[in-house]
Structures are given as C-alpha cells and as structure tokens.
Coordinates of C-alpha atoms in Angstrom, one line a residue:
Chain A
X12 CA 29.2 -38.8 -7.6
X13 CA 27.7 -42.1 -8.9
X14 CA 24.1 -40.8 -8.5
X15 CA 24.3 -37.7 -11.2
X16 CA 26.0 -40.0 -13.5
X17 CA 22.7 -41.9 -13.5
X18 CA 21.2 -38.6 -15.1
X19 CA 20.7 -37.4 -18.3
X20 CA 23.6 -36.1 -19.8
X21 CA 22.6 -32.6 -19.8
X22 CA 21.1 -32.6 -16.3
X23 CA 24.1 -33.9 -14.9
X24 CA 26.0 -30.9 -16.1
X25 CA 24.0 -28.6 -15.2
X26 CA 23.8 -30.2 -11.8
X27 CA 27.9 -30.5 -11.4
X28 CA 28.0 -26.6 -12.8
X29 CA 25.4 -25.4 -9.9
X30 CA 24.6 -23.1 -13.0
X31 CA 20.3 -23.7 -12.5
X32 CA 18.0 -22.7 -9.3
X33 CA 17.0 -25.5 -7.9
X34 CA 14.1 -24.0 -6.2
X35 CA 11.2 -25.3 -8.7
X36 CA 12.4 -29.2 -8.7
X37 CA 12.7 -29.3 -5.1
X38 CA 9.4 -28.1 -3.6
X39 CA 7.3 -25.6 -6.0
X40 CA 5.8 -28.9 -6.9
X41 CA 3.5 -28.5 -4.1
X42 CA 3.0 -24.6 -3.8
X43 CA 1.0 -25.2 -6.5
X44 CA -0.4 -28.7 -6.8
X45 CA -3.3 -29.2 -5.3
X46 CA -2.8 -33.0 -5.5
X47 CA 0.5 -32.5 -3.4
X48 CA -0.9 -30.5 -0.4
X49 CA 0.9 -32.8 2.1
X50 CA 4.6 -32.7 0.5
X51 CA 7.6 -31.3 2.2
X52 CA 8.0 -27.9 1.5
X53 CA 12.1 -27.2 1.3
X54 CA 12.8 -24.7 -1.3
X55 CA 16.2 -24.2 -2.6
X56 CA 17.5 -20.6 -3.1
X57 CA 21.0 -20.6 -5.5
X58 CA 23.2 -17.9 -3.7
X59 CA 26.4 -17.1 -5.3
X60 CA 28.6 -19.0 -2.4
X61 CA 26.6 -22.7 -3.1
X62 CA 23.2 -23.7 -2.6
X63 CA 21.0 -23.2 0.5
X64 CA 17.7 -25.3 1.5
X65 CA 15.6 -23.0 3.3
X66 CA 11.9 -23.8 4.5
X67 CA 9.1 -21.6 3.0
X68 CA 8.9 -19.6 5.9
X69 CA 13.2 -18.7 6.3
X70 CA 12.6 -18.0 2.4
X71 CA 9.7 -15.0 2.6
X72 CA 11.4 -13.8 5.5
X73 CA 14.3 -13.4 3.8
X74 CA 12.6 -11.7 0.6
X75 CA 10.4 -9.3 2.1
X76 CA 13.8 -8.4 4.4
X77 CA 15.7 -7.5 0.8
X78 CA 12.6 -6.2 -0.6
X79 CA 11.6 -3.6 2.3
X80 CA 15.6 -2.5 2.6
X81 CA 15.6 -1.5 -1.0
X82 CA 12.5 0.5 -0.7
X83 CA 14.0 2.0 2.4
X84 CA 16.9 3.1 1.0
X85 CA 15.1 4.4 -2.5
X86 CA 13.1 6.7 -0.1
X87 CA 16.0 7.9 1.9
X88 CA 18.2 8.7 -1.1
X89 CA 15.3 11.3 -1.9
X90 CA 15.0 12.4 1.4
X91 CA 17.9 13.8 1.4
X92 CA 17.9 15.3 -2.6
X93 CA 14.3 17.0 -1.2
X94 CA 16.1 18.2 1.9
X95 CA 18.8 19.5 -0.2
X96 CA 16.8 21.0 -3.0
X97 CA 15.2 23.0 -0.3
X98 CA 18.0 23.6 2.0
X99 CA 20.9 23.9 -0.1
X100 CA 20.9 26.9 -1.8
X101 CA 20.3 29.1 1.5
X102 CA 24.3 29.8 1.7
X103 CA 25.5 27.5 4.6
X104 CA 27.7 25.8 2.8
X105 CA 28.5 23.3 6.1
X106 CA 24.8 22.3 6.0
X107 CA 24.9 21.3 2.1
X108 CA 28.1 19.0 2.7
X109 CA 26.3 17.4 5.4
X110 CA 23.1 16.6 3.1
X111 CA 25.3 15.8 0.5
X112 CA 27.4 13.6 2.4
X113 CA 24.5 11.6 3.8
X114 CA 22.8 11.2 0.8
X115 CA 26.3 9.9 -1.0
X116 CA 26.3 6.8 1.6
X117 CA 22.3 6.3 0.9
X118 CA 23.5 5.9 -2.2
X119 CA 25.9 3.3 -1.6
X120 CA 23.4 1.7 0.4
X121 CA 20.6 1.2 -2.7
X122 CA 23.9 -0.3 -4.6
X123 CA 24.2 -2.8 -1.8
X124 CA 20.4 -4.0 -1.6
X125 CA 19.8 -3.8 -5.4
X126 CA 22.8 -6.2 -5.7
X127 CA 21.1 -8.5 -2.9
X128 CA 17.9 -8.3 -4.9
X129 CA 19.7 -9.8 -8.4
X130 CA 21.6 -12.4 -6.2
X131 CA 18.7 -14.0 -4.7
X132 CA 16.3 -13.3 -7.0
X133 CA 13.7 -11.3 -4.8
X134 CA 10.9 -9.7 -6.3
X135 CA 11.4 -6.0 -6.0
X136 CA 8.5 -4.2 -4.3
X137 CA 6.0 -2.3 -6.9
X138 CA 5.8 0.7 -4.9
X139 CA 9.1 1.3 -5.0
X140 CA 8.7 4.4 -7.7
X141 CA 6.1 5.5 -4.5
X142 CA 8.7 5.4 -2.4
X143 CA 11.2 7.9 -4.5
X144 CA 8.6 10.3 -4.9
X145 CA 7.0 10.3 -1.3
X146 CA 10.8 10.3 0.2
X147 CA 11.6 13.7 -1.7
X148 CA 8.2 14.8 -0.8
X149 CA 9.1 14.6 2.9
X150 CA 12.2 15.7 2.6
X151 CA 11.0 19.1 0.9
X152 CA 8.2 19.2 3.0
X153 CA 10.5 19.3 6.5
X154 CA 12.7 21.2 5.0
X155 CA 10.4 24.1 3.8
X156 CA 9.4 24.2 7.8
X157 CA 13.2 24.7 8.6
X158 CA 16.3 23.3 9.0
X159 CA 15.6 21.5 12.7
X160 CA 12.2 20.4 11.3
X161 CA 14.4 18.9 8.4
X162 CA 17.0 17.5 11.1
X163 CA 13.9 16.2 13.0
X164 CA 12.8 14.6 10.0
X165 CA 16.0 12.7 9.7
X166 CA 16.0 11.8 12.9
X167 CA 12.8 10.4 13.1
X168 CA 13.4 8.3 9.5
X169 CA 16.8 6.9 11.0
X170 CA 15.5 5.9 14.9
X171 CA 12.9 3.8 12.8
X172 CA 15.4 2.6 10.4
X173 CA 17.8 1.3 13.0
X174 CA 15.1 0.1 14.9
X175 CA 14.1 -2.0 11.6
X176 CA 17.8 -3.0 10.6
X177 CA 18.1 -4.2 14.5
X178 CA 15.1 -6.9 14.0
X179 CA 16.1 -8.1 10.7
X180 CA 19.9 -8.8 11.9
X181 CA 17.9 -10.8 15.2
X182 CA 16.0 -12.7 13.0
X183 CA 18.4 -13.8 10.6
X184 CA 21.3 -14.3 13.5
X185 CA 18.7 -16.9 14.7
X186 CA 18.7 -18.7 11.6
X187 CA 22.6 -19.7 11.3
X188 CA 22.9 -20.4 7.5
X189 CA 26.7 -18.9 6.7
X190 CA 25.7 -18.3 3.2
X191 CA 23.7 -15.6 5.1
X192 CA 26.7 -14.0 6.5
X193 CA 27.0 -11.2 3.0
X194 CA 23.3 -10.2 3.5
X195 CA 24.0 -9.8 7.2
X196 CA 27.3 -8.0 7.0
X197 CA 25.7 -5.4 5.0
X198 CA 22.4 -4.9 6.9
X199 CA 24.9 -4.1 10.0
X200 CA 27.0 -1.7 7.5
X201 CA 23.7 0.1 6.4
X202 CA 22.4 0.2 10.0
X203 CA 25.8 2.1 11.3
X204 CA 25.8 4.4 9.5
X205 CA 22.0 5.1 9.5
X206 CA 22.9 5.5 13.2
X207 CA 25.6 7.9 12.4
X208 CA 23.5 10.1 10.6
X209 CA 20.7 10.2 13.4
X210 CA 23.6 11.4 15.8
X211 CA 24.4 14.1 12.9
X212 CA 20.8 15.1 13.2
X213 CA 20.6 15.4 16.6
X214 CA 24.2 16.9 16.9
X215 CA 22.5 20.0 14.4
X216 CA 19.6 21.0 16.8
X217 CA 16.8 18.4 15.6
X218 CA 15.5 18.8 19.0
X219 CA 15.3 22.2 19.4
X220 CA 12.7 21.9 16.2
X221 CA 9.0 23.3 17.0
X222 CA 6.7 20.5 18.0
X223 CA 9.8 18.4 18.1
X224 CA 7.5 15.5 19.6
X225 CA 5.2 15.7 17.1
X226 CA 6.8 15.7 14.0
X227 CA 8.9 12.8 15.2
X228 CA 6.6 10.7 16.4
X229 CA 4.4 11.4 13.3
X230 CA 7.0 10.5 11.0
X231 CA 8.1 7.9 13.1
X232 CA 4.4 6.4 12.3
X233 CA 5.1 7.1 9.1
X234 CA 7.8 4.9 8.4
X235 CA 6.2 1.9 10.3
X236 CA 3.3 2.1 8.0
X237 CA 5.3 2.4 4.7
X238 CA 7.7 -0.6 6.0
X239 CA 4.8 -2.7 6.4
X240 CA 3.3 -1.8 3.3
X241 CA 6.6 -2.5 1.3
X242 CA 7.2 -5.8 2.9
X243 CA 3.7 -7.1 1.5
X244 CA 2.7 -5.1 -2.2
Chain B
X25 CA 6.9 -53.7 -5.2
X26 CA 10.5 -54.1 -5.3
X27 CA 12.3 -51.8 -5.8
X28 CA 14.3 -53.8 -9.2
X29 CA 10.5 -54.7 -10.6
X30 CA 9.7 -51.0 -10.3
X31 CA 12.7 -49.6 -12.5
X32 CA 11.7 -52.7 -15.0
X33 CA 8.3 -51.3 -15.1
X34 CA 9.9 -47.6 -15.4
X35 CA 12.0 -49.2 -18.4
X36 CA 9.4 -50.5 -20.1
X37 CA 7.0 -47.4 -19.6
X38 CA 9.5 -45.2 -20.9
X39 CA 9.8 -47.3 -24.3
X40 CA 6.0 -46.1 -25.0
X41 CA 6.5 -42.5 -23.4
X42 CA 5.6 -38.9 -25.0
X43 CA 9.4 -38.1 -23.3
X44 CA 12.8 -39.3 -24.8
X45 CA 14.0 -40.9 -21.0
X46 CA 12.0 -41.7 -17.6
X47 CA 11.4 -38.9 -15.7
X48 CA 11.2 -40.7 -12.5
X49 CA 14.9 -41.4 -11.4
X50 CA 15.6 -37.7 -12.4
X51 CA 13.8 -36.2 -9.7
X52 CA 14.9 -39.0 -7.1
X53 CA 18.4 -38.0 -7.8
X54 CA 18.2 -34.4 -7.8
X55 CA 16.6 -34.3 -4.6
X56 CA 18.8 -36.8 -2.7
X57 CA 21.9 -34.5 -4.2
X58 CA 21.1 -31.4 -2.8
X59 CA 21.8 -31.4 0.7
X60 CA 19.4 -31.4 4.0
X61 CA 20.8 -29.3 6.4
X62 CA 17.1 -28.6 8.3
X63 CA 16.6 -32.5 8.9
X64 CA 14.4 -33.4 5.7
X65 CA 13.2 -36.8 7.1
X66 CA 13.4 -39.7 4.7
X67 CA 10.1 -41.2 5.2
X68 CA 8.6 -37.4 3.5
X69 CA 11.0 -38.3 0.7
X70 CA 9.6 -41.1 -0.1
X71 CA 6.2 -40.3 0.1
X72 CA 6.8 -37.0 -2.3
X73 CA 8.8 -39.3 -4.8
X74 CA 5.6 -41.7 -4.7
X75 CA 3.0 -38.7 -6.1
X76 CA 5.7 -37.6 -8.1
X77 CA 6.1 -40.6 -9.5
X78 CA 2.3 -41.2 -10.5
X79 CA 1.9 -37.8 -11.6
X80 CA 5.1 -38.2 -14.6
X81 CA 3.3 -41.4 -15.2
X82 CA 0.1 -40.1 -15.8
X83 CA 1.3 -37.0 -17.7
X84 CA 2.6 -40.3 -20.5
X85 CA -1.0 -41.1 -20.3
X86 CA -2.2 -37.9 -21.2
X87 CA -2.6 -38.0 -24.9
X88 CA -4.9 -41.0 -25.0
X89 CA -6.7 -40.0 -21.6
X90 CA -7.1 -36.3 -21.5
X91 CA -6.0 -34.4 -18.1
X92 CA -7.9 -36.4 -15.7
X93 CA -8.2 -38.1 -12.7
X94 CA -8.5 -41.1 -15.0
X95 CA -5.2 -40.4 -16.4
X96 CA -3.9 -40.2 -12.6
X97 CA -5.8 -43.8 -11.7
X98 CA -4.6 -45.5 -14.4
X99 CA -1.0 -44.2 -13.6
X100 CA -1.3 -45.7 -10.0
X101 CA -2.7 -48.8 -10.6
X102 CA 0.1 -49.7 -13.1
X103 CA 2.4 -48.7 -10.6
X104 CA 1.3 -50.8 -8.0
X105 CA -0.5 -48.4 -6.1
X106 CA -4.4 -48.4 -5.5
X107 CA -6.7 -45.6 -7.0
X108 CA -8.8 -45.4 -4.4
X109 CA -10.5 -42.9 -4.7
X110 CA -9.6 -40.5 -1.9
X111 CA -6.2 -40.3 -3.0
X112 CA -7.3 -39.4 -6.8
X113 CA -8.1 -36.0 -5.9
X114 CA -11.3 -35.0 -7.8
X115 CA -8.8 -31.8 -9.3
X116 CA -6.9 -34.5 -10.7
X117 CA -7.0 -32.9 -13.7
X118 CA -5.5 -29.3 -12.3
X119 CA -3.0 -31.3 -10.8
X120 CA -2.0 -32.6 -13.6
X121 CA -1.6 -29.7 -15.7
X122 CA 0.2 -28.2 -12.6
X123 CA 2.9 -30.8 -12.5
X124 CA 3.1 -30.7 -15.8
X125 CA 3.6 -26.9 -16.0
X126 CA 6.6 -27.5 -13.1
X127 CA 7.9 -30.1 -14.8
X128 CA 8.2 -28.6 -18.4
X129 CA 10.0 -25.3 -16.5
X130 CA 12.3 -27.4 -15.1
X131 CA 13.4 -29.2 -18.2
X132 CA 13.5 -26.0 -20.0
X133 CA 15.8 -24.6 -17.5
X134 CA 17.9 -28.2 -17.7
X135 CA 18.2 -27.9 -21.7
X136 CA 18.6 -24.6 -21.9
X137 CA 21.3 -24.6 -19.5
X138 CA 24.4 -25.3 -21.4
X139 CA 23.5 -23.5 -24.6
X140 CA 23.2 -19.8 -23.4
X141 CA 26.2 -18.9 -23.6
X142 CA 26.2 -18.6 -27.2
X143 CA 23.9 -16.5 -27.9
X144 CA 25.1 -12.6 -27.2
X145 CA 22.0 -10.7 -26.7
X146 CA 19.2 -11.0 -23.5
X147 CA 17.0 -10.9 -26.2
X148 CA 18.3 -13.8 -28.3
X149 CA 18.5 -15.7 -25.5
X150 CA 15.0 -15.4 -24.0
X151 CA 13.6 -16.0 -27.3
X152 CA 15.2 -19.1 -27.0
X153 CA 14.5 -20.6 -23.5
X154 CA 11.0 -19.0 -25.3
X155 CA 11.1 -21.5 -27.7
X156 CA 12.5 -24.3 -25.6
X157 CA 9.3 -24.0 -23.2
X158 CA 7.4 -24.0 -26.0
X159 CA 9.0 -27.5 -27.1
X160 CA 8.1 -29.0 -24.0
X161 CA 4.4 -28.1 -24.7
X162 CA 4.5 -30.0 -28.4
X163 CA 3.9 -33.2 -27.2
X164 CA 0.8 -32.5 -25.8
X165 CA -0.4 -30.0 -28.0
X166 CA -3.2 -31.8 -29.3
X167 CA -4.6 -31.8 -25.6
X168 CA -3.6 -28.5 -25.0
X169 CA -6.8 -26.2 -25.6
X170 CA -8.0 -28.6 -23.0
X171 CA -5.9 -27.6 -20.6
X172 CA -5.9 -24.2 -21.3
X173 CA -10.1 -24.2 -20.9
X174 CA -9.3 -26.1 -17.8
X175 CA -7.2 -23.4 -16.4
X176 CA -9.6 -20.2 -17.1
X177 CA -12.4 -21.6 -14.8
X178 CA -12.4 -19.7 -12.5
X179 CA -11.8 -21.5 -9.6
X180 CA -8.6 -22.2 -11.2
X181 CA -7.5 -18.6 -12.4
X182 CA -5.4 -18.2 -9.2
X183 CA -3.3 -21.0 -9.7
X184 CA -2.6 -20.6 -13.4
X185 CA -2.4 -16.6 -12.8
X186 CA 0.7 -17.9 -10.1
X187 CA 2.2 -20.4 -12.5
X188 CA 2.5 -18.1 -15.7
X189 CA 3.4 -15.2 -13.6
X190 CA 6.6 -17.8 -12.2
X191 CA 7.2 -19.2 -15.3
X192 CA 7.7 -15.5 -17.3
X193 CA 9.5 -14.5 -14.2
X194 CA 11.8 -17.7 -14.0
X195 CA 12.5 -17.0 -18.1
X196 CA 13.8 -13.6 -17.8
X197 CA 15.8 -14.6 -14.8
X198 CA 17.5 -17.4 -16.9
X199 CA 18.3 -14.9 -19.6
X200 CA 20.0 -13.1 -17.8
X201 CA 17.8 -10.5 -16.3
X202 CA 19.0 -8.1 -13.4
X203 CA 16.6 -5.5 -13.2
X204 CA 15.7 -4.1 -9.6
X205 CA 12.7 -1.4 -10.7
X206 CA 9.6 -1.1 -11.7
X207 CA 10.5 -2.3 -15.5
X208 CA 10.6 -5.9 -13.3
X209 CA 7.2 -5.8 -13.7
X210 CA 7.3 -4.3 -17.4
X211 CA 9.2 -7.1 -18.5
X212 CA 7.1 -10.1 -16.9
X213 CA 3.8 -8.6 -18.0
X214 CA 5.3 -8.1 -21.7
X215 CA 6.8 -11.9 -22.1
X216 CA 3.6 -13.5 -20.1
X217 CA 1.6 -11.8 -22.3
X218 CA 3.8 -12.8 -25.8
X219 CA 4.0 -16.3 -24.5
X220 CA 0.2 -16.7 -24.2
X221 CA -0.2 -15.6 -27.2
X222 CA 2.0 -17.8 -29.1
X223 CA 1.1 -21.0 -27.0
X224 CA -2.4 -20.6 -28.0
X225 CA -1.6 -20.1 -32.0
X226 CA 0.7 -23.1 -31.1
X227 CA -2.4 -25.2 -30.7
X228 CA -3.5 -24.4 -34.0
X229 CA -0.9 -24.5 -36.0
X230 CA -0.4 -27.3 -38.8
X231 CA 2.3 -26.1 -40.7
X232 CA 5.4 -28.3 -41.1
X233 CA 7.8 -28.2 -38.2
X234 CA 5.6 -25.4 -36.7
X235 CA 7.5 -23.1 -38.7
X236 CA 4.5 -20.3 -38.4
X237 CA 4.6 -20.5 -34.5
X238 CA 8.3 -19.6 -35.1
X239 CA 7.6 -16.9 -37.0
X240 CA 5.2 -15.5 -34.8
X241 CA 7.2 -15.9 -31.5
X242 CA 9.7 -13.9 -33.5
X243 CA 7.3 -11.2 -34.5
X244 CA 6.0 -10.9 -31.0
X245 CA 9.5 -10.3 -29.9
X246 CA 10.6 -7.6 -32.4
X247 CA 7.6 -6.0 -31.2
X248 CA 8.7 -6.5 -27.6
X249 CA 11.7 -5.0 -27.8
X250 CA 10.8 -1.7 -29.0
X251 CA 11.1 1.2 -26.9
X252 CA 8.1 2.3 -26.6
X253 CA 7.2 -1.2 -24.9
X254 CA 9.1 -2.6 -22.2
X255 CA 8.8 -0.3 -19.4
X256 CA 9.3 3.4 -20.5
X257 CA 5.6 3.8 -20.3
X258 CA 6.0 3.9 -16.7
X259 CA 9.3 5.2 -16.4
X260 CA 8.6 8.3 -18.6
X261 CA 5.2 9.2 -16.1
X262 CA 6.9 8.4 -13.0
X263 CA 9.4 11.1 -14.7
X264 CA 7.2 13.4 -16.1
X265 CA 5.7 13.6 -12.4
X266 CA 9.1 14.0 -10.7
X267 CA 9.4 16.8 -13.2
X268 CA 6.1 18.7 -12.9
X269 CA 6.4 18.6 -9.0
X270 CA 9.8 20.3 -9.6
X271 CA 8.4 23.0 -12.0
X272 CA 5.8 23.6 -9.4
X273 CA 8.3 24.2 -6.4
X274 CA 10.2 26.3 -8.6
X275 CA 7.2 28.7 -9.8
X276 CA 6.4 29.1 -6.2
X277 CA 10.5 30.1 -5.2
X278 CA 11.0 26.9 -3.1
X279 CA 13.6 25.8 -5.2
X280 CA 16.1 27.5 -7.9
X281 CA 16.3 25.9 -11.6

C-alpha cells in the first residue's frame, strides 16, 4: 500500500501489524478538544478478527452491553453459592446437584464476558465486588425462606435476565458489523441457558412459593434497578 | 493553496520543528487507511485534517509562544488560513495542550510498539511505554509547568481528570494488562498517580540526560509493585467482608463451617 510507505518507518509497521488501537488517532481528538467540537466522531475499536469503525454511540452501546453482562453473571454465580450454602446441606442430594449444576454454567458464563471485556477493552463496572456480595446475599436470603422462595428467586433473576439478553441481541442484530458475530453468539449461548434454568425453577415448584407474586415481582424490580445501575457506574 | 506548495511549506516547517518528521501527512494517512464502512463523508475529512493540521503546527510554535491562541494564529496564518478570530477559540490554549496530550499517546503507542516484546515482565514493560510518554513531554518541558497550571483551573479539571485517567488506562492496556476486577481501577489510580508525580519532577530536573527523573520513575515503580499496593487493599476488605458475613451465618446455624 503506497500510502503507509509514506510513513514513518515505525508507524508503518505498526500499521501493517494491526498490533495498535486505533481508536485515539482517529476520533478521541475531539472527545476532548474543545477546539475540535465539530469533527467527525468515528472511533475505531481493535477486535481480535481486524478493525471495526464504530460511531460513538454503536461504541457505548456496546461497552455498557459487556460491562452490565459481567456484572450479571458475577451476581448470579453467588446466587447460586448463597442458595447452596443455605440449601445444600439439608440432605436432598437432587436439589444440591441442581444448584451446583447451575452455578457451574454461571461460571462458564463470567469466563465468557471477562474474555469479552480484555478483547475490547471495556471498562469493567466498579460495583462489580457489590454485585458478588449482594448476589450471595439474595441467594441466602431466599433460600433461608425455603426452597420455592429460593426457586422463586431464580426465577425471577432469570425472566429479567432473558428479558435483558433478548434487547441486547435486538440491538446489536440491528447494527450488522460481522466482527460482532463472537459477542453475539455468546449473549445467545448465555441467554439459553439462563432460560433453561428458569424452566428448572419453575419445573421445582417456584410457584407454589408463598407470596409467589411478590417476591418475584420484587426481585424482578430488583434486577432492573441493579442492571441500570451497572450499565452507568 | 495547492496542495504541492502546502507539503513545501510542511518540508520546510519541519526542518525548524521540536519533532524529528512532519506530523501532518501521518495523520492524513492513517485515517484514509482505516476503512469507512458507516459512510465517513470526505468533505468531514478534510475539514478535520485542516484543525489538525494547525494544531501540530502550532504545537512547533509552542516553545517560543507558550500554549496560546497566539501559538494557534500564528500556525494558521502561515498555513494559509485566516486567524480570525472566531475560529481561534479563546481555550486555544486547552486545546492545545489537549492535542498535544492525544498526540504524544499516540506516538508513544507508535514507538513503543515494536519493542515490547522484549522485555518479559508487565512491569518492565510499562515502565517503559512510562518512560517513552515521558520522552514525548521533553521537548516541551520548559513550557510544561505552564501547562500543568493551565490544566488545574478548574474549569479545566474535567478534561485533564478524562485525559490522564485515558492515558494511565491506555498504558496498562499496552503492557499487556487483562484484568477484569476491581484491581482495574487499583492499577490506573496507582500509575496516574506515579506518572504525575514524575512528570512534575521532570520539569525540574537539570541533571544530564534526566538521569534523576529515571531514577525516580524507577523508585516510584519498585514501590508500585509491592503487595501491599496494587489492589489488595481492596481485595483483602471485600474478603474480609465476605468472610465476617460467613462467620455470622454460621454462629446463627444458617450455614455449616
């Protein structure tokens, strides 16, 4: 390409390697110059398959989508270790599997969203330690009010959570970028089995639980608020 | 202008600039490399490549001018351009700094690029791309302090807040950083807060070849990496709190040890 040869030695290497972000010499320019309040805002985001140019909208989007999901799955990883901390030692040894089934995929999931947060470089939210400790203290919390509270308590965490994974794969559907297609393949794999796990609930007599309604819609709430929160802080 | 007379006068410039090559044709390439795909319209090109063009100009000016909208005047009337004086801003001189701050990132991230392989350790390496950013400020060290009063007004403190915050943040990532916690935080805080520090005894430093600065960057970085400082402060409450609430359930019979 005739026009990196016309750059300095160095640059042009690192330009033919695709080894720097190109994010700050595109566009940063003006996020922060006052002097260049009308320029073009395109940043470019390096992701691992080649280079995207996304607007300044497509890229928050995008962050506060990897950012939330790895909160999410933080909180439900110690969902379940509350609900099993609780309800595993009570001799039904079908129940523990269960718990400790779910909470093995969680797992997998927080593997899947940390690696998204290293490949695109997305700020990790600083609540996230919140989010561990306030997941287990739900999931003890249910679970000390029973094992259908608990089940409702799943339930309600993974209706919300499916609901959440459903908007995120509409919005970035919309945007038609194939390097996309990782992030999107496992926001579908993570929203499956959430799904799954909300028919396990049910399946175990979540709503047979006392004040079924309540609890659900209450924790329902919950999660809105803590989504909206995570997105943001 | 044509466009010929314009590289002459870019040629000519450069022989006088603070920087080895022209900076101009750089960023004109780089940005007609990377691909449009969401219909980047040409006429926006040009008209960013025109301020950016001033601003590198003016940042040659900067020694002799200060950081100033005269700086940026002077720039545009020898390229051509009129100064009038809607389009100097009257922050020129936070503009300037803040191109200048993009700018010296971005050539840090260029130069640093293909030697980081070498060195084995994250630490190693981030004292180096350290010390590479560091570099870029020499030039304009004299003039520096002035900036750095500039940027604690305090209409100003969001903007510098948001550029050191990206520039310790854009370090750690090119050292190789891949943590997804709350020691993402640890670590910025801890290099923002080294890299003040050694910027500002930067500006004071006469000895030859700025060996003290060295010295100090490497002091502040032995003292970095100790445990105690990067991050298990808050690893160790968010711990000890996990553990308490545990003890807690257990006294009551919730849960078995």
């Amino acid at each position: 390409m005739p026009l990196i040869a016309a750059l300095r030695p160095t640059a042009a290497r690192a330009v033919a390697s695709r080894n720097i972000s190109f994010r700050r010499l595109q566009s940063s320019y003006a996020a922060h110059n006052p002097y260049l309040k009308d320029f073009v805002y395109k940043d470019t985001v390096r992701v691992k398959d080649g280079a995207l140019t996304l607007s300044k909208d497509e890229h928050s989007m995008i962050d506060r989508f990897i950012r939330v999901n790895q909160a999410g799955e933080t909180a439900a990883v110690s969902i379940y270790q509350g609900q099993m901390a609780i309800l595993g030692n009570r001799g039904d040894i079908e129940l523990k599997k269960l718990l400790e089934h779910m909470r093995e995929q969680e797992v997998v999931h927080l593997e899947i969203m940390d690696k998204h947060i290293v490949d695109f470089r997305v700020r990790p939210t600083i609540l996230q330690p919140v989010a561990a400790v306030g997941g287990y203290i739900l999931g003890a919390t249910s679970a000390l009010l029973g094992v259908k509270s608990a089940m409702t308590c799943t339930e309600a965490v993974e209706t919300r959570i499916g609901m959440h994974y459903n908007d995120q794969l509409r919005d970035l559907h919309e945007l038609k970028y194939p390097q996309l297609d990782g992030l999107k393949q496992s926001i579908a794999k993570c929203r499956d089995e959430e799904l799954e796990h909300l028919d396990s609930a049910v399946d175990h007599g979540s709503q047979m639980a006392p004040l079924h309604k309540l609890q659900f819609e209450l924790i329902k709430g919950g999660c809105g608020v803590a989504i909206w929160l995570c997105e943001r802080i | 202008m044509s466009a010929r007379s314009l590289r002459l006068l870019g040629r000519t410039v450069a022989a006088r600039s603070v920087f080895s090559q022209p900076l101009c044709p750089t960023i004109r390439h780089i940005q007609s490399s990377v691909p449009d795909s969401s219909g980047f319209s040409g006429s926006d090109n040009a008209k960013n490549n025109t301020n950016l063009e001033i601003l590198d100009l003016a940042l040659t000016k900067v020694p002799d001018l200060g950081w100033s909208s005269t700086a940026v005047a002077r720039a545009a009337t020898e390229l051509g351009y009129s100064s009038m004086a809607h389009g100097v801003a009257p922050d020129g001189a936070i503009s300037l700094i803040s191109h200048f701050m993009d700018r010296a990132l971005d050539e840090t991230a260029i130069e640093v690029d293909d030697q980081l392989h070498e060195f084995p350790d994250t630490s190693e390496r981030l004292r180096f791309i350290c010390t590479t950013r560091l570099k870029q400020t020499l030039p304009y060290v004299q003039r520096w302090p002035e900036a750095a009063a500039i940027l604690a007004q305090p209409q100003n403190v969001p903007l510098a807040m948001r550029h050191l915050t990206n520039l310790s943040s854009q370090m750690w990532y090119l050292a190789g950083d891949k943590s997804t916690r709350i020691d993402w935080y640890t670590r910025r805080s801890a290099l923002a807060a080294v890299y003040l520090s050694t910027e500002l005894f930067m500006c004071e430093d006469r000895s030859p070849k700025h060996q003290d600065t060295w010295r100090f960057l490497k002091q502040r970085f032995e003292n970095m990496d100790s445990a105690a400082y990067i991050g298990s402060k808050t690893v160790a409450f968010g711990e000890q709190f996990s553990r308490n609430l545990f003890n807690i359930l257990a006294s009551r019979g919730y849960v078995s040890h």
